[in-house]
Amino acid sequence: MPDSAVARSHRSLLSRINLEIREHAPVPQQVALLAAGLLLGLLVSALILVSVGVSVSALLNEFVISIVTSSRSMGNVLDRAAPLVIVGLSAAIAFKTRFWNIGIEGQVIFGAIGATLVANADIGPPELRLFTMGAAAMLAGMIWIALPLYLRLRLRINEIISTLLMNYIALNFLLHLLYGPWKDPVTAFPNSKIYEHVERLGSTGWLNISTSVAIAMVFVVIVAWIFAASRFGFLMKFVYANPAMARAIGVNVAVLTILAVLASGALSGLAGFAISAGIDNRMTQSFFVGYGFSGILIGFLARNNPIAVVFFAFLISALMVAGQSLQIFYQIPFSIVQLIQATIVICVAASEFLIRHRIRFVR
Amino acid sequence: MEFLINWLSNVPQSAVPFALAALGLIVCERSGVLNLGAEGYLLVGANAGAGAMLTTGSPMFAFVLAALAGGALSLLFALLVINLRMNQVISGLTIVFFAQGLTSLIAARNGWTSRSFSGLDQLDFGLLTDIPVLGPILFNQDAIVYLTVALFAGAVFVFKRTEIGLQIRAVGENPAAADSTGVSVSLYRYLAVVSGAMLIGLAGGYLSVGVSKIWVDDMAGGRGWIAIALMIFARWQFWPALAGAVLFGCIEALIPRVAAVGLQVPQYFVLMLPYVATLCAMVWVSLDRTRHSGVPAALGEPYVREERR
């Protein structure tokens, strides 16, 4: 049908909406649209909170004022942001090779198990204890992602489902340890015995910044360098854009995927260490709750950009800390945090639609 | 023998949530929309079902509400993936996350958590129920068990024999071709997504109303993901999915009975069983390279028409 005929057939309508796909929206416009989506998400979230009975002034107080003015709240936000940054990086690295690592939660659990194993058995000299724990956590995270990785590369088994199933297996293994061999010998509560002082990630002694935050920042720099400047990162861009093409011009896609996915598992494991040694000082039943999904959402929101990961991790962390005080002071279940995160992602995704499409009203 | 009858007569009840969820997933995915939100639809269905039972006590109303809750949540999902063309993996996960938050919030606000209620009655087929061995296994179940089989038959009929089924398959295999013959891709995808989610919602409703008779947060416990694996295992075909669901029903019904057999396995290792079995099933399917995987050709791809000015 020629264009004129289409135009004629629509003449009766006053105007119609036409969608055009655009490859490259101007960057300032992209940022503006994303920011608008983010704001909309926060606004909707605020409406949800008000609807469950939080007053507007309380909302401002918990989310903005107390975090900005109280150094303790700020410290809490930073401490929680550290593992979130690390899981966000983990998601970003895996996504860059088109491997959906939905099993971050399981790897976080195994990371903490690895670190706690070292702490319980007092492996290595005390001066190197934290280092050993971190290395064990990374190794455990890698081990936990190795099977889905193998299954995907060898048997083409969908990694979304296999990594997710591994989460449930990891959780049951954790519960087995905490209700069985690793139960706290002093209190008989289902958590591991408290870490000794040499096994805790304390403050760096500089501006009250904790060691876990410092570790997270180091990995942000490393990952940013890998993505932006290394040969590995360059090849990853190739694989992300078009795996078949990358293979055709001689990039070893399998090796690249293996390296990226193992790095992702290692980072998730490290996040488990950062939570157990940086926040709780022991391994508990639910220390990992939400970190897996949050990591995926942070990676998505940040569009796999390590610097943006820091921003969104900070945002989600503030949300988690505020969610905790809402739980204590307003009896609002902590799950509201999940609801808000999902709302933000939905709104940002809606704004992405406007970045990728131009809407025209045609007469 | 008594153990066997006792075990097998519990299988249908354990199998129904898997079966209905896999059925809903197949209906949805045959239209080309990747649905990772099953766990979320199960949760809203279970939540709505439990709420209805606690407030009205009518199972019939509870199941209708459970299906509607699944359908309502899927409208949001459909808007994201069909209209806004959002990444279908992220959308599905977001729906799960959204549902987890929403259901525990609703349950906590209304005080539904951990409050038990009366469940469903078994149907009595008189003489048939009294048949030894087969009677308790096949003829002493609740109405939803039989409804599930009927729904499978209905879905097979719709997909094989009706225009609507044909169009849904067409938009799932080759949306561009379907579009060029005047079939609205969005319309049929909406239809498939929403009706599929209603089936999964019903599965969730059965989980709370028919099986556990109580609401606890996150009570779907990964069954949505297992149902997705079941669908892959069944190559997106209806009857094999039902068979797979029965198999998983056997495994799940075995879990509380492992100790009774005299096996000394730590309980958390027993609880891993469904997930390990699912992984094994996926490996087993993938080893058989001779058969077509059955995945709808356009699965996961948002449909974008070449747009005119």
XYZ file of C-alpha atoms in Angstrom:
672
model
C 0.000 0.000 0.000
C 1.642 3.300 -0.996
C 2.032 5.968 1.628
C -0.602 8.193 0.111
C -3.149 5.410 0.456
C -2.251 4.983 4.127
C -2.621 8.692 4.617
C -5.993 8.646 2.896
C -7.244 5.761 4.951
C -6.533 7.719 8.080
C -7.879 11.012 6.855
C -11.021 10.604 8.861
C -9.018 10.579 12.082
C -8.018 13.937 13.395
C -4.556 12.695 14.220
C -2.933 9.425 14.961
C 0.003 8.437 17.082
C 3.064 7.252 15.296
C 5.992 5.569 17.000
C 9.429 5.932 15.570
C 12.408 4.011 16.788
C 15.474 6.085 17.407
C 18.911 4.638 17.939
C 20.598 7.593 19.540
C 18.697 10.098 21.576
C 20.816 13.077 22.655
C 22.601 12.258 25.909
C 21.242 15.212 27.942
C 17.745 14.190 26.893
C 18.442 10.578 27.911
C 19.635 11.679 31.334
C 16.653 13.994 31.743
C 14.190 11.244 30.823
C 15.842 8.725 33.157
C 15.836 11.262 35.973
C 12.167 11.950 35.303
C 11.440 8.207 35.431
C 13.355 7.910 38.687
C 11.495 10.860 40.204
C 8.176 9.431 39.112
C 9.121 6.103 40.725
C 10.006 7.849 43.984
C 6.781 9.836 43.848
C 4.658 6.719 43.328
C 6.572 5.028 46.153
C 5.877 7.988 48.419
C 2.186 7.683 47.537
C 2.267 3.982 48.452
C 3.867 4.832 51.795
C 1.353 7.567 52.518
C -1.460 5.178 51.644
C -0.272 2.686 54.262
C -0.299 5.391 56.902
C 3.075 7.118 56.933
C 2.629 10.866 57.218
C 4.385 13.104 54.738
C 6.527 14.717 57.412
C 7.608 11.297 58.709
C 8.476 10.340 55.159
C 10.727 13.363 54.726
C 12.264 12.752 58.110
C 13.113 9.075 57.545
C 14.229 9.306 53.947
C 15.974 12.642 53.752
C 16.555 14.519 56.967
C 17.760 11.722 59.228
C 20.041 10.303 56.566
C 21.619 13.658 55.741
C 21.852 15.056 59.257
C 22.640 12.025 61.367
C 26.108 10.658 60.826
C 24.979 7.355 62.280
C 22.250 6.950 59.679
C 24.652 8.072 57.009
C 27.137 5.479 58.232
C 24.445 2.820 58.090
C 23.559 3.789 54.548
C 27.224 3.608 53.510
C 27.767 0.252 55.197
C 24.763 -1.237 53.461
C 25.667 0.389 50.172
C 29.025 -1.452 50.087
C 27.619 -4.956 49.465
C 24.951 -3.493 47.168
C 27.640 -1.861 45.052
C 29.461 -5.176 44.860
C 26.379 -7.190 43.827
C 25.508 -4.464 41.305
C 28.983 -4.854 39.769
C 28.525 -8.618 39.798
C 25.271 -8.338 37.861
C 26.789 -5.835 35.422
C 29.787 -8.032 34.563
C 27.636 -11.085 33.868
C 25.057 -9.115 31.879
C 27.856 -7.687 29.739
C 28.398 -11.141 28.270
C 24.634 -11.760 28.043
C 24.704 -14.225 30.911
C 21.715 -13.650 33.199
C 23.142 -14.268 36.642
C 19.933 -14.443 38.663
C 21.725 -16.590 41.228
C 23.483 -13.705 42.984
C 21.628 -14.473 46.201
C 22.924 -18.041 46.285
C 26.462 -16.861 45.590
C 26.153 -14.251 48.347
C 25.108 -17.043 50.710
C 28.032 -19.209 49.652
C 30.414 -16.281 49.980
C 29.344 -15.842 53.580
C 29.619 -19.593 54.142
C 33.184 -19.528 52.764
C 34.137 -16.580 54.980
C 32.522 -18.134 58.039
C 34.280 -21.427 57.392
C 37.612 -19.591 57.595
C 36.488 -17.654 60.684
C 35.205 -20.726 62.513
C 38.295 -22.790 61.798
C 40.694 -19.880 62.427
C 42.515 -20.592 59.193
C 45.687 -18.627 58.552
C 47.500 -16.062 60.694
C 45.230 -13.502 62.429
C 46.855 -10.567 60.553
C 45.797 -12.135 57.260
C 42.484 -13.503 58.532
C 40.260 -10.936 56.794
C 42.142 -11.384 53.566
C 41.744 -15.160 53.786
C 38.053 -14.791 54.522
C 37.557 -12.518 51.518
C 39.438 -14.892 49.246
C 37.452 -17.861 50.539
C 34.223 -15.931 49.955
C 35.179 -15.153 46.375
C 36.178 -18.753 45.746
C 32.904 -20.026 47.216
C 30.917 -17.623 45.031
C 32.773 -18.881 41.968
C 32.125 -22.484 42.931
C 28.421 -21.764 43.279
C 28.147 -20.259 39.799
C 30.391 -22.867 38.139
C 27.659 -25.463 37.669
C 25.110 -23.186 35.918
C 27.969 -21.810 33.820
C 29.055 -25.303 32.800
C 25.475 -26.331 32.061
C 24.900 -23.258 29.936
C 28.100 -23.602 27.893
C 28.074 -27.354 27.566
C 24.387 -28.269 27.414
C 22.822 -24.887 26.593
C 20.699 -25.023 29.700
C 18.960 -21.740 30.413
C 21.017 -20.049 33.130
C 18.101 -17.956 34.411
C 16.349 -21.023 35.771
C 19.457 -22.944 36.813
C 20.973 -20.020 38.769
C 17.618 -19.436 40.440
C 17.296 -23.058 41.482
C 20.804 -22.825 42.924
C 19.521 -19.994 45.166
C 17.026 -22.309 46.823
C 19.603 -25.064 47.207
C 22.045 -22.591 48.774
C 19.372 -21.301 51.144
C 18.531 -24.795 52.375
C 22.221 -25.557 52.807
C 22.621 -22.373 54.845
C 19.682 -23.331 57.056
C 21.162 -26.792 57.478
C 24.417 -25.266 58.716
C 22.758 -22.716 61.003
C 20.314 -25.151 62.590
C 22.926 -27.894 62.686
C 26.722 -27.879 62.853
C 27.219 -24.086 62.904
C 24.588 -23.171 65.458
C 25.814 -20.548 67.913
C 27.363 -22.631 70.737
C 26.767 -19.859 73.295
C 23.163 -18.811 72.658
C 21.954 -21.826 70.614
C 20.378 -19.336 68.190
C 20.414 -20.269 64.498
C 23.326 -18.035 63.562
C 27.049 -18.685 63.403
C 29.149 -17.794 66.432
C 30.132 -14.149 66.461
C 33.301 -13.267 64.525
C 36.381 -12.368 66.535
C 37.665 -8.812 66.263
C 40.293 -9.724 63.697
C 37.521 -11.193 61.572
C 35.434 -8.030 61.363
C 35.642 -5.359 58.722
C 35.922 -2.301 60.939
C 36.606 1.309 60.128
C 39.477 2.315 57.892
C 40.243 4.998 60.454
C 39.862 7.696 57.840
C 36.726 9.881 57.987
C 34.925 6.988 59.673
C 34.712 5.145 56.375
C 34.377 1.424 56.896
C 36.654 -1.081 55.245
C 33.827 -2.660 53.305
C 33.081 0.663 51.629
C 36.758 0.997 50.725
C 36.767 -2.528 49.260
C 33.648 -1.770 47.241
C 35.219 1.398 45.839
C 38.387 -0.448 44.871
C 36.301 -2.914 42.883
C 34.318 -0.097 41.265
C 37.590 1.323 39.974
C 38.815 -2.094 38.822
C 35.584 -2.929 37.007
C 35.323 0.549 35.491
C 38.883 0.149 34.212
C 38.117 -3.302 32.794
C 35.015 -2.041 31.010
C 36.500 1.173 29.704
C 40.158 0.557 29.030
C 41.155 -3.094 29.014
C 41.331 -5.456 26.079
C 39.004 -7.778 27.977
C 36.396 -5.040 28.266
C 36.733 -4.183 24.622
C 36.072 -7.778 23.612
C 33.163 -7.930 26.035
C 31.543 -5.034 24.207
C 31.861 -7.056 21.028
C 30.260 -10.106 22.573
C 27.466 -8.001 24.068
C 26.639 -6.341 20.776
C 26.619 -9.480 18.698
C 27.880 -12.841 19.996
C 27.675 -14.542 16.594
C 29.678 -11.767 14.938
C 32.245 -11.805 17.737
C 32.684 -15.543 17.252
C 33.012 -15.102 13.498
C 35.885 -12.653 13.763
C 37.765 -14.951 16.119
C 36.889 -13.767 19.613
C 36.884 -16.731 21.974
C 33.388 -16.121 23.317
C 33.409 -19.167 25.604
C 36.590 -18.139 27.433
C 35.355 -14.568 27.724
C 32.027 -15.738 29.139
C 33.763 -18.064 31.595
C 36.019 -15.276 32.882
C 33.215 -12.732 33.174
C 30.787 -15.116 34.838
C 33.377 -16.407 37.310
C 34.226 -12.796 38.140
C 30.536 -12.183 38.703
C 30.326 -15.168 41.065
C 33.455 -14.030 42.897
C 32.038 -10.536 43.405
C 28.731 -11.910 44.702
C 30.690 -14.087 47.126
C 32.655 -11.044 48.232
C 29.375 -9.231 48.886
C 28.401 -12.073 51.218
C 31.664 -11.495 53.083
C 31.038 -7.730 53.177
C 27.608 -8.262 54.733
C 28.580 -10.878 57.296
C 31.928 -9.348 58.294
C 30.956 -5.705 57.704
C 27.417 -5.423 59.063
C 26.323 -8.420 61.146
C 29.706 -9.770 62.370
C 28.271 -13.262 62.015
C 26.299 -15.290 59.517
C 22.567 -15.154 60.113
C 19.510 -16.774 58.553
C 18.399 -13.791 56.555
C 21.439 -11.557 56.115
C 21.230 -11.944 52.347
C 17.533 -11.183 51.925
C 16.900 -8.985 48.941
C 20.537 -8.505 47.947
C 20.258 -10.864 44.995
C 17.317 -9.201 43.322
C 18.556 -5.752 44.316
C 21.862 -6.482 42.593
C 20.070 -7.396 39.390
C 17.889 -4.305 39.542
C 20.891 -2.075 40.285
C 22.755 -3.568 37.318
C 19.737 -2.947 35.110
C 19.089 0.594 36.336
C 22.766 1.462 35.964
C 22.804 -0.024 32.464
C 25.887 -2.008 33.481
C 27.839 1.177 34.135
C 30.060 0.802 37.263
C 29.828 4.466 38.227
C 26.046 4.474 37.921
C 26.037 1.287 40.007
C 27.419 3.323 42.919
C 24.626 5.868 42.595
C 21.804 3.322 42.479
C 23.347 1.164 45.199
C 23.408 4.227 47.429
C 19.773 4.949 46.611
C 18.637 1.382 47.365
C 20.729 1.372 50.520
C 19.042 4.554 51.755
C 15.761 2.858 50.990
C 16.751 -0.210 53.019
C 17.868 1.847 56.021
C 14.717 3.964 55.920
C 12.693 0.771 55.490
C 14.179 -0.546 58.711
C 13.145 2.461 60.728
C 9.702 2.398 59.124
C 9.463 -1.183 60.301
C 10.463 -0.285 63.837
C 8.552 2.975 64.266
C 5.513 2.504 62.031
C 5.123 -1.314 61.987
C 5.343 -1.301 58.219
C 6.726 -4.605 56.928
C 10.221 -4.425 55.485
C 8.852 -5.928 52.263
C 7.706 -2.439 51.322
C 11.319 -1.918 50.288
C 10.915 -4.591 47.611
C 7.699 -3.009 46.418
C 9.371 0.383 46.116
C 12.371 -1.017 44.246
C 10.064 -2.722 41.769
C 8.068 0.490 41.353
C 11.218 2.468 40.613
C 12.366 -0.071 38.025
C 8.979 0.001 36.313
C 8.972 3.795 36.106
C 12.543 3.973 34.844
C 11.758 1.304 32.257
C 8.802 3.377 31.105
C 11.103 6.356 30.625
C 13.502 4.161 28.644
C 10.672 3.628 26.214
C 10.662 7.348 25.509
C 14.420 7.275 25.018
C 14.191 4.555 22.425
C 11.080 5.829 20.668
C 9.859 9.132 19.402
C 6.143 9.693 19.577
C 4.662 11.809 16.829
C 1.134 12.940 16.343
C 0.495 12.774 12.641
C -2.364 14.640 10.999
C 1.546 -50.776 50.746
C -0.287 -48.500 53.111
C 2.596 -46.055 52.823
C 2.340 -46.198 49.042
C -1.414 -45.487 49.000
C -1.028 -42.717 51.532
C 1.773 -41.175 49.490
C 0.116 -41.495 46.088
C -3.242 -40.202 47.308
C -1.446 -36.982 48.240
C 0.226 -36.646 44.853
C -2.681 -34.971 42.988
C -2.871 -32.240 45.623
C 0.852 -31.536 45.356
C 0.778 -31.727 41.577
C -2.068 -29.270 40.956
C -0.109 -26.035 41.650
C 2.713 -27.182 39.347
C 0.236 -28.314 36.685
C -1.892 -25.160 36.642
C 1.164 -22.902 36.767
C 2.834 -24.763 33.905
C -0.435 -24.620 31.956
C -0.674 -20.855 32.412
C 2.968 -20.441 31.450
C 2.529 -22.434 28.250
C -0.568 -20.428 27.281
C 1.394 -17.220 27.802
C 4.640 -18.248 26.169
C 3.037 -19.794 23.101
C 2.154 -16.205 22.202
C 5.856 -15.319 22.262
C 5.971 -13.536 25.616
C 8.677 -14.823 27.958
C 7.072 -15.111 31.384
C 9.422 -15.199 34.344
C 6.768 -13.756 36.635
C 5.105 -17.074 37.514
C 6.337 -16.946 41.103
C 4.699 -13.517 41.422
C 1.325 -14.635 40.047
C 1.399 -17.626 42.386
C 1.964 -15.280 45.305
C -0.830 -12.823 44.489
C -3.174 -15.756 43.809
C -2.308 -17.404 47.116
C -2.611 -14.081 48.909
C -6.002 -13.237 47.411
C -7.250 -16.777 48.047
C -6.184 -16.711 51.689
C -7.678 -13.259 52.162
C -10.982 -14.341 50.668
C -11.104 -17.433 52.865
C -10.358 -15.422 56.007
C -12.950 -12.771 55.240
C -15.773 -14.704 53.531
C -14.950 -18.389 53.992
C -16.154 -19.231 50.497
C -13.666 -21.357 48.510
C -15.493 -20.648 45.263
C -15.086 -16.892 45.771
C -11.474 -17.437 46.865
C -10.552 -19.199 43.621
C -12.269 -16.592 41.442
C -10.465 -13.841 43.316
C -7.132 -15.680 43.068
C -7.462 -15.960 39.289
C -8.496 -12.305 39.003
C -5.537 -11.219 41.138
C -3.148 -13.045 38.816
C -4.860 -11.474 35.812
C -4.712 -7.990 37.294
C -0.984 -8.185 38.030
C -0.357 -9.486 34.525
C -1.941 -6.355 33.046
C 0.999 -4.426 34.476
C 3.423 -6.980 33.032
C 1.681 -6.880 29.642
C 1.861 -3.087 29.605
C 5.618 -3.261 30.262
C 6.552 -5.927 27.737
C 3.948 -5.486 24.997
C 3.409 -1.736 24.919
C 6.609 -0.400 26.442
C 8.773 -3.159 24.948
C 10.755 -3.501 28.141
C 13.262 -6.325 28.472
C 11.159 -9.404 29.221
C 13.646 -10.981 31.634
C 13.873 -7.872 33.794
C 10.101 -7.302 33.603
C 9.364 -10.840 34.767
C 11.793 -10.561 37.678
C 10.389 -7.154 38.584
C 6.890 -8.626 38.689
C 8.094 -11.301 41.122
C 9.766 -8.687 43.289
C 6.693 -6.467 43.141
C 4.410 -9.358 44.119
C 6.651 -10.422 47.012
C 6.550 -6.920 48.440
C 2.870 -6.352 47.745
C 1.602 -9.638 49.188
C 3.533 -9.473 52.435
C 2.464 -5.844 52.821
C -1.211 -6.713 52.263
C -1.018 -9.736 54.555
C 0.660 -7.740 57.312
C -1.759 -4.813 57.057
C -4.774 -7.129 57.277
C -3.336 -9.516 59.849
C -3.671 -12.556 57.588
C -0.238 -13.971 58.302
C -0.163 -17.440 59.881
C -3.924 -17.568 60.481
C -5.275 -20.937 59.403
C -8.673 -21.427 57.796
C -10.817 -24.312 56.614
C -9.910 -25.732 53.235
C -11.655 -27.743 50.555
C -13.732 -30.895 50.883
C -12.946 -34.055 48.958
C -15.551 -35.043 46.413
C -17.289 -38.331 47.136
C -17.933 -40.604 44.201
C -19.693 -43.234 46.339
C -18.757 -46.663 45.095
C -15.785 -45.453 43.065
C -14.224 -43.902 46.162
C -14.500 -47.221 47.940
C -12.425 -49.118 45.371
C -9.321 -50.327 47.161
C -6.006 -48.608 46.175
C -7.382 -46.668 43.199
C -10.301 -45.205 45.132
C -8.333 -42.986 47.522
C -5.802 -42.043 44.819
C -8.144 -41.146 41.952
C -11.610 -40.685 43.401
C -11.103 -38.993 46.720
C -9.749 -35.599 45.677
C -11.113 -32.062 45.793
C -12.885 -30.407 42.856
C -9.871 -28.388 41.667
C -7.910 -31.574 40.953
C -10.531 -32.647 38.430
C -10.926 -29.086 37.166
C -7.187 -29.027 36.423
C -7.464 -32.012 34.098
C -10.476 -30.391 32.430
C -8.558 -27.127 31.989
C -5.714 -28.998 30.283
C -8.187 -30.634 27.930
C -9.797 -27.246 27.296
C -6.454 -25.598 26.557
C -5.494 -28.367 24.142
C -8.836 -27.935 22.403
C -8.464 -24.147 22.156
C -4.926 -24.347 20.816
C -5.525 -27.173 18.365
C -9.036 -26.533 17.126
C -9.998 -22.892 17.458
C -9.210 -19.680 15.646
C -8.057 -17.988 18.849
C -5.548 -20.763 19.555
C -4.232 -20.589 16.039
C -3.759 -16.812 16.244
C -1.967 -17.068 19.592
C 0.412 -19.627 18.125
C 0.868 -17.464 15.044
C 1.902 -14.355 17.001
C 4.285 -16.558 18.977
C 5.964 -18.120 15.982
C 5.967 -15.341 13.401
C 4.388 -12.092 14.568
C 5.311 -10.223 11.391
C 3.469 -12.735 9.225
C 0.478 -12.730 11.569
C 0.453 -8.952 11.540
C 0.510 -8.807 7.754
C -2.621 -10.958 7.624
C -4.393 -8.495 9.857
C -4.044 -10.276 13.202
C -3.449 -7.858 16.046
C -0.240 -9.058 17.686
C -0.786 -6.947 20.800
C -4.357 -8.116 21.264
C -3.545 -11.820 21.149
C -0.475 -11.382 23.305
C -2.556 -9.533 25.880
C -5.119 -12.302 25.745
C -2.479 -15.005 26.250
C -0.609 -13.145 29.002
C -3.729 -12.360 31.017
C -5.429 -15.744 30.665
C -2.140 -17.490 31.426
C -1.642 -15.375 34.535
C -5.212 -16.136 35.656
C -4.392 -19.840 35.506
C -1.210 -19.281 37.518
C -3.197 -17.140 39.968
C -5.622 -20.020 40.358
C -2.649 -22.303 41.017
C -1.576 -19.903 43.750
C -5.081 -19.832 45.176
C -5.046 -23.611 45.364
C -1.702 -23.452 47.134
C -3.146 -21.459 50.032
C -6.813 -22.572 49.988
C -6.414 -26.210 48.969
C -2.999 -27.249 50.255
C -1.576 -25.233 53.145
C -4.827 -23.624 54.422
C -2.749 -20.743 55.752
C -0.883 -17.709 54.413
C 2.807 -17.244 55.104
C 5.043 -14.754 53.293
C 6.755 -16.094 50.184
C 4.750 -19.288 50.433
C 5.123 -20.139 46.732
C 8.626 -21.280 47.709
C 10.063 -21.376 44.188
C 7.239 -23.408 42.649
C 6.899 -20.751 39.947
C 10.486 -21.340 38.845
C 10.012 -25.090 38.938
C 6.918 -24.654 36.755
C 9.024 -22.727 34.246
C 11.515 -25.584 34.165
C 8.582 -27.976 33.750
C 7.410 -26.039 30.719
C 10.867 -26.279 29.155
C 10.971 -29.964 30.111
C 7.597 -30.459 28.376
C 8.779 -28.524 25.299
C 5.838 -26.119 25.624
C 3.357 -29.007 25.133
C 0.311 -29.387 27.376
C 0.026 -33.090 28.182
C 3.756 -33.635 28.830
C 3.569 -30.660 31.221
C 0.782 -32.377 33.134
C 2.846 -35.564 33.308
C 5.839 -33.576 34.561
C 3.660 -31.890 37.172
C 2.520 -35.286 38.444
C 6.162 -36.341 38.680
C 6.974 -33.256 40.753
C 3.843 -33.856 42.784
C 5.280 -37.278 43.647
C 8.531 -35.675 44.801
C 6.817 -33.002 46.848
C 4.397 -35.450 48.462
C 7.380 -37.592 49.394
C 9.152 -34.827 51.345
C 7.116 -35.021 54.587
C 7.205 -38.818 54.341
C 10.943 -39.367 53.978
C 11.412 -39.791 57.718
C 8.565 -42.319 57.761
C 10.460 -44.573 55.382
C 13.260 -44.667 57.904
C 15.767 -42.681 55.853
C 18.029 -40.580 58.037
C 18.616 -37.571 55.797
C 18.977 -34.097 57.354
C 15.707 -32.266 56.739
C 17.163 -29.359 54.778
C 18.705 -31.771 52.303
C 15.262 -33.311 51.832
C 13.850 -29.817 51.222
C 16.434 -29.311 48.445
C 14.948 -32.249 46.596
C 12.496 -30.428 44.252
C 15.175 -27.956 43.131
C 17.812 -30.630 42.595
C 15.260 -32.770 40.745
C 14.387 -29.789 38.530
C 18.043 -29.270 37.653
C 18.377 -32.960 36.854
C 15.264 -32.830 34.669
C 16.722 -29.895 32.738
C 19.986 -31.759 32.215
C 18.108 -34.842 31.075
C 16.082 -32.892 28.515
C 19.125 -31.118 27.138
C 21.010 -34.392 26.652
C 18.377 -35.447 24.139
C 19.510 -33.356 21.192
C 17.536 -35.293 18.607
C 14.242 -33.607 19.391
C 13.239 -30.044 18.744
C 13.212 -27.948 21.903
C 9.721 -26.696 21.042
C 10.462 -23.129 22.039
C 8.137 -20.636 20.278
C 10.225 -18.942 17.597
C 9.461 -15.370 18.669
C 9.794 -15.997 22.433
C 11.264 -13.048 24.274
C 11.265 -10.716 21.294
C 9.104 -7.617 21.566
C 7.249 -7.182 18.309
C 8.125 -3.973 16.510
C 6.444 -3.204 13.242
C 8.324 -1.187 10.659
C 6.621 2.042 11.410
C 5.455 4.498 8.785
C 5.541 8.219 8.946
